[in-house]
Amino acid sequence: MGNPLVTMLTTRDRVRRQVLRRRSVSVPTEVPGTDAVFLVLRRMRLPLIVLISIFTISVVGMSLMPGVDPDGNPHRLTIFDAFYLMSITATTIGFGEVPYGFSYPQRMWVTASIYMTVIGWAYALSSLFAMVQDRGFREAITVQRLRRRIKGISEPFLIVAGYGQAGRAVARVLDEHHRRFVVIDHSPRKVDTLAIDQHSEDVPGIEGDVHNPALLGLAGLGHPLCEGVLALTTDDCNLAITMNVHLLRPDVPVIARCDDRRTATRLADFDPAAIINPYDRYGHYLGLALKKPATFQLATWLMDPVGSPLVARMPGLTDGRWIVVGDGRFSTEVANDLTAIGLEVTVADPMDGNPDVTGVTGMIAGAESDVENLALAAHARLENPDIFLAVRQRSNLQAATMQAFAADSLFVPSELVAREVLAHIISPDYWAFIDHVLHADDPWSEDVLRRFVDRVGGGTPTSTEFVLDSASAPAVARWFAGGRSLTVGQLTADPDDWLTPLPLLVVSLIRDEETTFLPDDDTALQAGDLLVIAADPDALDQLDRTLFHDRTLHYTATGEVRPETWLFRYLADLRKTP
């Protein structure tokens, strides 16, 4: 089995639930103990009082010390002169005895003042250094720096709550697509990994408890350019995030991970854009592979990395007995899904040792330990070489070993969550087509797969989408402005041979919020249509020639080669005139 399938719920097809009754309040951003100025004033209060007191005593005492002018007349320094003298003395600058030479009492007082100020400065500086090394102060400085950075973001961004395996996978792809994001995680170690992940942009990372709505506010929830929140932590934290976002910023969509159906029910009341339960989904995906292998093959191939070959089908897996070895929610979810499609399923506890796989069609090793799952699968393969093996992988530590084992199906929850999250964010209209495939029957999928292979080839196509307007397709916009018609087949013809189609398929045509999947080549296009394309990567460059150049579009639409320059086009039009 290839990559696990992703069931999509696109924004276009979603019916938004009624928003809970709420009061409009400002998004909090003040995290307790994060005011660096307040910390400085509190920690340095006594040292500053000591330093100021020493300086005050030195100035007043210096103004009272008797002295003489050059003529031998008694003279005392004014308060300003004393202040000036002690300022240059206390800071170790020293410009000599001003305005006149000092008397012995004055020199004795200056000497005493020097030692007093040195002691005061030593006490103040040691307190300052101790405060700078204090963790609370460093966190306060970091938070204020983060607040300035996030406030200065000038493009749409996402908040990624949770930087585990799924969060890192999502962040990596977002960075590849040049999408800005802010990361929150309770673990300082995970936040520190942002610096070594080598993102193209400097990603702000915040350490803290996401139950606190002020932390979301600090991350930019109240920012006008915040376009979504990805809750990828534990169930309890994800529920808190969804609640906070829905009540504070109901216009911001949330995509939440959830491993428990009870929590999923509670999440649904706060209207997230998507709830991703990998345990619940995997049983459905596996059932799809068993009951509709052609549909599974098509959808899996479309979601594989670009250029991946088709994976062979495995027929005959619906007959016989299945064993699910595992504990907790995973084994229960998968067993229920397989039973729902009519399979005979036995649930085994991994504590009971290796199950008897004699005559068993398939086994799913779904214990909590990756090592134990590999051991269970290896024993089953030795006992029954023909058995279908599905293995659950919880951690990336055993990723290389899992790949070397070559199980028929590898279930990686973090990978499934990352795929679905990215599907909602990066290209929701293309993944709406994948969702359409998932609900199709096998004969339809067989026909579509044949069309893909004939047109695009045997490698997984890449996808793109664009609107037929002056920004994305200026040549097409000018063509429509001239009152001329254009079809899907004419738009996607080869710019070098108008009778040959490019190696691509228009998988979706979206017009006025209505979607047509796989429109025929003779389907008429209109200005403002949104087209979703699945293509060989090289074909996109060829298609750009048609979208941007009038001469190329004229050729693909009519078969006529128009001259390049205005003069030759004018002469050509004269020859056509009777």
XYZ file of C-alpha atoms in Angstrom:
578
model
C 0.000 0.000 0.000
C 1.269 3.466 -0.816
C 0.757 6.653 1.115
C -2.398 6.831 3.273
C -5.254 8.620 1.589
C -6.541 11.967 2.641
C -10.263 12.652 2.909
C -10.773 16.315 2.192
C -13.344 18.784 3.418
C -12.655 21.908 1.413
C -13.713 25.375 2.338
C -15.706 25.554 -0.869
C -17.849 22.547 0.110
C -18.145 23.331 3.814
C -21.340 24.653 5.293
C -20.328 26.845 8.190
C -22.077 26.148 11.445
C -23.734 28.866 13.474
C -21.186 30.882 15.430
C -21.627 30.673 19.197
C -23.120 33.705 20.871
C -20.214 35.801 22.059
C -19.069 39.265 23.075
C -16.471 41.050 21.001
C -13.292 41.324 23.073
C -9.713 42.182 22.238
C -7.290 39.325 21.805
C -5.011 39.292 24.887
C -1.279 39.470 24.265
C 0.184 40.129 27.704
C 1.864 37.000 29.007
C 2.452 37.177 32.805
C 5.937 38.294 33.792
C 6.996 39.464 30.336
C 7.471 43.226 30.986
C 11.234 43.649 30.831
C 11.114 47.281 32.036
C 9.143 46.276 35.100
C 11.629 43.489 35.860
C 14.551 45.904 35.560
C 12.933 48.416 37.888
C 12.022 45.738 40.409
C 15.397 43.958 40.437
C 17.516 47.142 40.252
C 15.477 49.202 42.695
C 17.753 48.764 45.730
C 21.059 49.048 43.789
C 19.817 52.220 42.136
C 18.688 53.669 45.472
C 22.118 52.925 46.939
C 23.904 54.454 43.947
C 21.723 57.567 43.939
C 22.111 57.981 47.686
C 25.927 57.782 47.447
C 25.947 60.288 44.620
C 23.634 62.653 46.489
C 25.724 62.512 49.663
C 28.897 63.087 47.632
C 27.463 66.142 45.857
C 26.008 67.723 48.996
C 29.124 66.991 51.042
C 31.392 68.417 48.342
C 29.379 71.640 48.263
C 29.887 72.008 52.044
C 33.638 71.396 52.080
C 35.611 74.660 52.596
C 38.082 75.693 49.911
C 40.002 78.760 48.725
C 40.280 80.606 45.421
C 43.641 81.573 43.850
C 43.645 84.813 45.884
C 43.354 82.930 49.164
C 39.724 83.897 49.781
C 37.325 81.274 51.240
C 35.312 79.538 48.550
C 32.739 76.757 48.405
C 31.528 74.925 45.318
C 28.000 75.573 44.164
C 25.617 72.653 43.917
C 26.080 72.661 40.139
C 29.877 72.712 40.396
C 29.749 69.884 42.945
C 27.361 67.912 40.729
C 29.627 68.403 37.721
C 32.722 67.403 39.678
C 31.170 64.259 41.139
C 29.743 63.313 37.725
C 33.159 63.276 36.093
C 34.694 61.674 39.170
C 32.097 58.960 39.792
C 32.283 57.847 36.168
C 36.121 57.590 36.409
C 36.606 60.248 33.772
C 38.244 62.972 35.899
C 39.280 66.353 34.454
C 41.226 67.622 37.469
C 40.299 70.054 40.264
C 37.730 72.582 39.073
C 37.150 75.493 39.152
C 40.159 76.021 41.481
C 42.660 73.809 43.196
C 41.120 71.927 46.153
C 41.850 72.339 49.780
C 42.777 69.312 51.875
C 39.216 68.887 53.226
C 37.898 68.913 49.659
C 40.486 66.384 48.515
C 39.702 64.134 51.476
C 36.002 64.284 50.608
C 36.664 63.552 46.917
C 38.800 60.564 47.948
C 36.046 59.222 50.211
C 33.461 59.830 47.471
C 35.545 57.866 44.941
C 35.624 54.798 47.169
C 31.926 55.102 47.987
C 30.934 55.367 44.300
C 33.205 52.457 43.360
C 31.433 50.322 45.941
C 28.063 51.574 44.705
C 28.896 50.871 41.086
C 30.224 47.427 41.943
C 27.003 46.577 43.779
C 24.807 47.955 40.949
C 26.746 46.203 38.171
C 26.819 42.866 39.982
C 23.052 43.103 40.477
C 22.634 43.999 36.804
C 24.727 41.038 35.630
C 22.804 38.704 37.936
C 19.521 40.003 36.507
C 20.707 39.586 32.905
C 21.529 35.943 33.629
C 18.138 35.358 35.222
C 15.885 33.144 33.090
C 12.806 35.269 33.716
C 14.506 38.398 32.448
C 15.849 36.653 29.343
C 12.358 35.320 28.629
C 10.920 38.806 29.022
C 13.419 40.236 26.542
C 12.712 37.352 24.134
C 8.949 37.851 24.372
C 9.193 41.582 23.714
C 11.474 40.925 20.754
C 9.004 38.349 19.411
C 6.127 40.763 19.881
C 7.895 43.363 17.748
C 8.805 40.816 15.061
C 5.291 39.391 14.785
C 3.710 42.843 14.825
C 5.975 43.796 11.925
C 4.901 40.884 9.670
C 3.553 42.436 6.489
C 2.193 39.361 4.683
C -0.378 36.658 5.516
C 0.867 34.073 7.996
C -0.246 30.985 9.904
C 0.135 29.987 13.542
C 1.490 26.446 13.933
C 0.781 25.196 17.468
C 2.919 22.109 18.065
C 6.322 21.462 16.536
C 6.495 17.701 16.709
C 6.830 15.372 13.722
C 3.643 16.625 12.057
C 4.397 20.266 12.851
C 7.918 20.064 11.423
C 6.655 18.353 8.253
C 4.007 21.049 7.782
C 6.505 23.831 8.469
C 8.973 22.433 5.950
C 6.408 22.397 3.128
C 5.031 25.815 4.083
C 8.553 27.179 3.867
C 9.038 25.564 0.456
C 5.907 27.382 -0.715
C 7.159 30.663 0.828
C 4.302 30.819 3.330
C 5.051 32.699 6.561
C 4.216 31.088 9.901
C 4.774 31.419 13.650
C 5.455 28.371 15.852
C 4.226 27.726 19.410
C 5.311 24.732 21.486
C 5.518 23.962 25.201
C 8.940 22.355 24.806
C 11.973 24.683 24.642
C 13.934 21.935 22.901
C 11.447 21.813 20.027
C 11.392 25.593 19.722
C 15.184 25.563 19.577
C 15.077 23.203 16.581
C 13.645 26.077 14.517
C 17.152 27.511 14.354
C 18.635 24.309 12.880
C 15.829 23.482 10.450
C 17.231 26.003 7.968
C 14.026 27.686 6.864
C 14.341 30.309 4.170
C 12.616 32.833 6.452
C 13.404 33.648 10.066
C 10.565 31.833 11.859
C 9.448 33.263 15.236
C 9.209 30.514 17.862
C 7.337 30.899 21.152
C 7.639 28.573 24.126
C 4.629 28.306 26.393
C 1.336 26.689 27.303
C -1.187 27.028 24.491
C -4.042 26.816 27.008
C -3.278 30.481 27.656
C -5.107 32.583 25.032
C -2.594 35.398 25.560
C 0.059 33.122 24.044
C -2.017 32.857 20.865
C -2.407 36.627 20.957
C 1.347 37.010 21.290
C 1.772 34.684 18.303
C -0.371 37.012 16.191
C -3.958 35.797 16.557
C -5.125 39.392 16.720
C -2.950 40.408 13.750
C -5.081 41.400 10.722
C -2.917 39.218 8.452
C -3.318 36.006 10.485
C -4.994 33.618 8.028
C -5.303 30.443 10.101
C -4.253 28.363 13.094
C -2.953 24.777 12.907
C -3.526 22.917 16.190
C -1.118 19.959 16.048
C -0.471 19.240 19.734
C -2.330 16.926 22.130
C -6.109 16.553 22.143
C -6.641 18.698 25.247
C -4.417 21.493 23.946
C -5.998 21.380 20.490
C -9.455 21.698 22.040
C -8.295 24.727 24.046
C -6.780 26.321 20.929
C -9.938 25.781 18.894
C -12.117 27.223 21.654
C -9.912 30.283 22.101
C -9.675 31.046 18.393
C -13.376 30.538 17.746
C -14.420 32.821 20.596
C -11.755 35.498 20.118
C -11.367 35.468 16.316
C -14.240 33.486 14.751
C -13.154 34.664 11.293
C -9.831 32.776 11.572
C -10.090 29.106 10.490
C -8.591 26.339 12.638
C -7.360 22.925 11.499
C -7.108 20.635 14.514
C -5.598 17.212 15.061
C -7.561 14.835 17.266
C -6.903 11.207 18.296
C -10.125 10.642 20.199
C -13.725 10.635 18.950
C -15.047 12.188 22.144
C -12.709 15.127 21.764
C -13.603 15.342 18.072
C -17.256 15.781 19.039
C -16.347 18.634 21.362
C -14.130 20.207 18.720
C -16.997 20.183 16.212
C -19.013 22.536 18.422
C -16.381 25.219 17.846
C -16.528 24.940 14.061
C -12.948 24.141 13.006
C -12.174 24.120 9.297
C -11.117 20.474 9.633
C -10.742 17.829 12.319
C -8.045 15.275 11.538
C -8.251 11.966 13.416
C -5.496 9.782 11.916
C -6.605 6.620 13.726
C -10.156 6.946 12.478
C -9.015 7.793 8.937
C -6.557 4.944 8.500
C -9.239 2.268 8.875
C -11.291 4.008 6.188
C -8.270 4.225 3.896
C -7.419 0.578 4.381
C -11.028 -0.387 3.746
C -10.970 1.653 0.545
C -7.865 -0.193 -0.646
C -9.586 -3.517 -0.027
C -13.032 -2.723 -1.456
C -12.144 -0.274 -4.265
C -8.554 -0.984 -5.316
C -8.737 1.078 -8.534
C -9.977 4.146 -6.667
C -7.309 3.655 -4.031
C -4.615 3.253 -6.689
C -5.649 6.453 -8.483
C -5.946 8.585 -5.359
C -2.680 7.277 -3.894
C -0.829 7.888 -7.140
C -2.136 11.456 -7.372
C -0.887 12.182 -3.835
C 2.540 10.614 -4.200
C 5.621 12.803 -4.856
C 5.813 14.138 -8.406
C 7.133 11.516 -10.813
C 6.252 8.488 -8.648
C 5.219 5.384 -10.631
C 1.893 3.638 -10.223
C 1.753 1.124 -7.373
C 0.400 -2.284 -8.342
C -2.959 -3.298 -6.916
C -3.335 -6.144 -4.454
C -6.608 -7.932 -5.292
C -8.091 -10.771 -3.290
C -7.599 -9.207 0.147
C -11.268 -9.132 1.120
C -11.486 -12.894 1.598
C -10.220 -14.473 4.779
C -9.519 -13.422 8.345
C -7.699 -10.308 9.544
C -5.846 -9.751 12.814
C -5.363 -6.351 14.439
C -2.631 -6.453 17.080
C -2.610 -3.402 19.292
C -3.852 -1.639 22.372
C -5.730 1.566 22.876
C -7.763 3.582 20.393
C -5.859 2.604 17.250
C -6.749 -1.091 17.273
C -10.367 -0.340 18.155
C -10.783 2.208 15.346
C -9.195 0.002 12.672
C -11.053 -3.134 13.763
C -14.402 -1.303 13.649
C -13.703 0.064 10.164
C -12.683 -3.324 8.757
C -15.690 -4.997 10.353
C -17.936 -2.341 8.800
C -16.909 -3.442 5.287
C -17.729 -7.078 6.048
C -14.360 -8.518 7.025
C -13.757 -11.076 9.757
C -11.511 -9.298 12.251
C -9.813 -10.513 15.422
C -8.247 -8.088 17.881
C -5.163 -9.392 19.692
C -3.305 -7.900 22.648
C 0.453 -7.531 22.037
C 1.024 -8.643 25.638
C -0.242 -12.110 24.638
C 2.752 -12.637 22.339
C 2.797 -13.422 18.626
C -0.661 -14.298 17.260
C -1.280 -17.394 15.166
C -1.330 -16.188 11.539
C -1.963 -19.547 9.885
C -4.466 -18.997 7.089
C -4.768 -15.284 7.918
C -5.159 -12.877 4.980
C -3.782 -9.771 6.654
C -2.390 -8.488 9.931
C -2.041 -4.948 11.279
C 0.733 -4.426 13.829
C -0.466 -1.411 15.784
C 1.155 -1.538 19.219
C 2.510 1.551 20.952
C 6.148 0.540 20.328
C 7.702 0.665 16.850
C 10.188 -2.047 17.798
C 7.379 -4.313 18.960
C 5.430 -3.684 15.751
C 8.438 -4.648 13.639
C 8.949 -7.788 15.702
C 5.279 -8.765 15.333
C 5.337 -8.136 11.577
C 8.609 -10.025 11.093
C 7.300 -13.085 12.913
C 4.064 -13.024 10.891
C 6.001 -12.819 7.629
C 8.158 -15.791 8.601
C 5.102 -17.835 9.569
C 2.982 -16.791 6.580
C 4.990 -15.293 3.669
C 1.802 -14.411 1.727
C 0.185 -12.398 4.501
C -0.654 -8.715 3.937
C 1.193 -6.693 6.575
C 0.318 -3.194 7.748
C 2.668 -1.641 10.317
C 2.147 1.402 12.512
C 5.128 3.764 12.939
C 4.989 6.259 15.777
C 8.466 7.773 15.678
C 10.944 8.801 13.005
C 13.704 7.005 14.907
C 12.758 3.720 13.233
C 11.930 5.237 9.824
C 14.892 3.678 7.982
C 14.254 0.267 9.544
C 10.566 0.449 8.641
C 11.401 1.246 5.031
C 13.904 -1.598 4.884
C 11.261 -4.010 6.182
C 9.016 -3.075 3.219
C 5.615 -3.606 4.781
C 2.628 -3.677 2.435
C 1.195 -0.667 4.267
C 2.994 1.754 6.571
C 0.843 3.942 8.793
C 2.626 7.072 10.055
C 0.100 9.232 11.967
C 2.223 12.391 11.805
C 2.647 12.011 8.041
C -1.075 11.534 7.517
C -1.868 14.611 9.606
C 0.741 16.688 7.773
C -0.593 15.630 4.368
C -4.150 16.581 5.188
C -3.220 19.883 6.807
C -1.163 20.860 3.791
C -3.974 19.752 1.500
C -6.291 22.283 3.141
C -3.711 25.069 3.040
C -1.571 24.753 -0.096
C -4.029 23.688 -2.791
C -7.557 23.100 -1.495
C -9.119 23.089 -4.955
C -6.801 20.316 -6.208
C -7.486 18.276 -3.114
C -11.188 18.755 -3.641
C -10.645 16.691 -6.794
C -8.888 14.026 -4.695
C -11.923 13.983 -2.412
C -14.098 13.505 -5.476
C -11.929 10.539 -6.491
C -12.270 8.977 -3.044
C -16.039 8.878 -3.364
C -16.032 7.483 -6.911
C -16.567 3.863 -7.905
C -13.938 1.619 -9.452
C -15.127 1.763 -13.106
C -14.961 5.584 -13.063
C -11.529 5.487 -11.441
C -10.309 2.972 -14.039
C -11.360 5.295 -16.848
C -9.828 8.402 -15.216
C -6.590 6.566 -14.493
C -6.376 5.530 -18.127
C -6.917 9.136 -19.212
C -4.154 10.321 -16.897
C -1.666 7.739 -18.100
C -2.480 8.379 -21.771
C -2.249 12.144 -21.440
C 0.272 12.827 -18.627
C 2.288 9.621 -18.467
C 3.053 7.072 -15.776
C 4.539 9.483 -13.214
C 2.566 11.359 -10.586
C 1.643 14.775 -12.054
C 2.242 18.117 -10.432
C -0.655 20.479 -9.819
C -1.323 24.177 -10.229
C -4.292 26.482 -10.502
C -4.948 29.871 -12.040
C -7.769 32.237 -12.873
C -8.499 33.326 -16.427
C -7.967 37.026 -15.773
C -5.538 39.768 -16.739
C -3.149 38.872 -13.887
C -2.759 35.108 -14.387
C -3.666 34.787 -18.065
C -3.365 38.186 -19.802
C -3.479 36.762 -23.338
C -6.691 34.871 -22.519
C -8.214 38.002 -20.956
C -7.472 39.993 -24.116
C -8.893 37.141 -26.222
C -12.189 37.230 -24.316
C -12.239 41.046 -24.451
C -12.237 40.757 -28.242
C -15.487 38.774 -28.074
C -13.914 35.456 -29.095
C -14.661 32.006 -27.664
C -12.213 29.501 -26.232
C -12.498 25.878 -25.142
C -10.533 23.751 -22.716
C -8.969 21.811 -25.572
C -7.864 24.979 -27.379
C -6.310 26.419 -24.233
C -4.367 23.223 -23.447
C -3.160 22.493 -26.986
C 0.552 22.194 -27.701
C 1.926 25.642 -28.719
C 4.078 23.886 -31.346
C 1.346 21.604 -32.722
C -2.193 22.768 -32.126
C -3.655 19.350 -32.985
C -1.748 17.693 -30.119
C -2.772 18.271 -26.495
C -0.224 19.122 -23.860
C 0.550 16.384 -21.301
C -1.905 17.731 -18.743
C -5.517 17.456 -17.659
C -7.889 20.113 -16.353
C -9.178 18.310 -13.259
C -11.502 21.073 -12.027
C -13.255 24.058 -13.584
C -14.709 26.372 -10.941
C -17.184 29.011 -12.053
C -19.454 31.011 -9.750
C -18.712 28.660 -6.814
C -19.747 25.638 -8.899
C -17.177 22.952 -9.675
C -17.008 20.753 -12.770
C -14.553 17.877 -12.436
C -12.614 16.724 -15.507
C -14.380 18.978 -18.045
C -14.315 17.781 -21.664
C -11.990 19.419 -24.185
C -14.942 21.073 -25.943
C -16.136 22.773 -22.731
C -16.402 26.545 -23.319
C -14.402 28.754 -20.992
C -15.316 32.183 -19.635
C -13.380 35.080 -18.147
C -12.929 34.574 -14.412
C -12.966 30.780 -14.531
C -10.590 29.053 -12.108
C -8.817 26.049 -13.602
C -7.044 23.366 -11.581
C -4.413 21.553 -13.627
C -2.617 18.217 -13.140
C 0.340 18.077 -15.498
C 3.757 16.854 -16.365
C 6.081 19.513 -14.872
C 7.503 20.464 -18.281
C 4.014 21.083 -19.650
C 3.443 24.040 -17.343
C 6.096 26.096 -19.113
C 4.411 25.361 -22.430
C 1.035 26.339 -21.009
C 2.462 29.669 -19.803
C 3.298 30.530 -23.404
C -0.389 30.217 -24.254
C -1.564 32.136 -21.202
C 0.761 35.109 -21.713
C 1.374 35.451 -25.466
C -1.372 36.482 -27.885
C 0.337 34.928 -30.900
C 0.580 31.520 -29.192
C -3.032 31.611 -28.027
C -4.195 32.576 -31.503
C -2.353 29.564 -32.911
C -3.685 27.022 -30.371
C -7.243 28.347 -30.816
C -7.325 28.651 -34.628
C -4.311 26.838 -36.065
C -3.198 30.047 -37.772
C 0.347 31.315 -37.316
C 0.260 35.072 -36.865
C 3.350 37.209 -37.638
C 5.405 38.411 -34.702
C 5.523 42.143 -35.476
C 2.751 44.684 -35.869
C 3.823 45.535 -39.432
C 3.692 41.955 -40.696
C 0.373 41.367 -38.933
C -0.987 44.464 -40.684
C 0.233 43.215 -44.084
C -1.245 39.773 -43.384
C -4.614 41.345 -42.602
C -4.445 43.347 -45.850
C -3.955 40.151 -47.856
C -7.050 38.666 -46.220
C -9.135 41.722 -47.123
C -11.021 41.140 -50.413
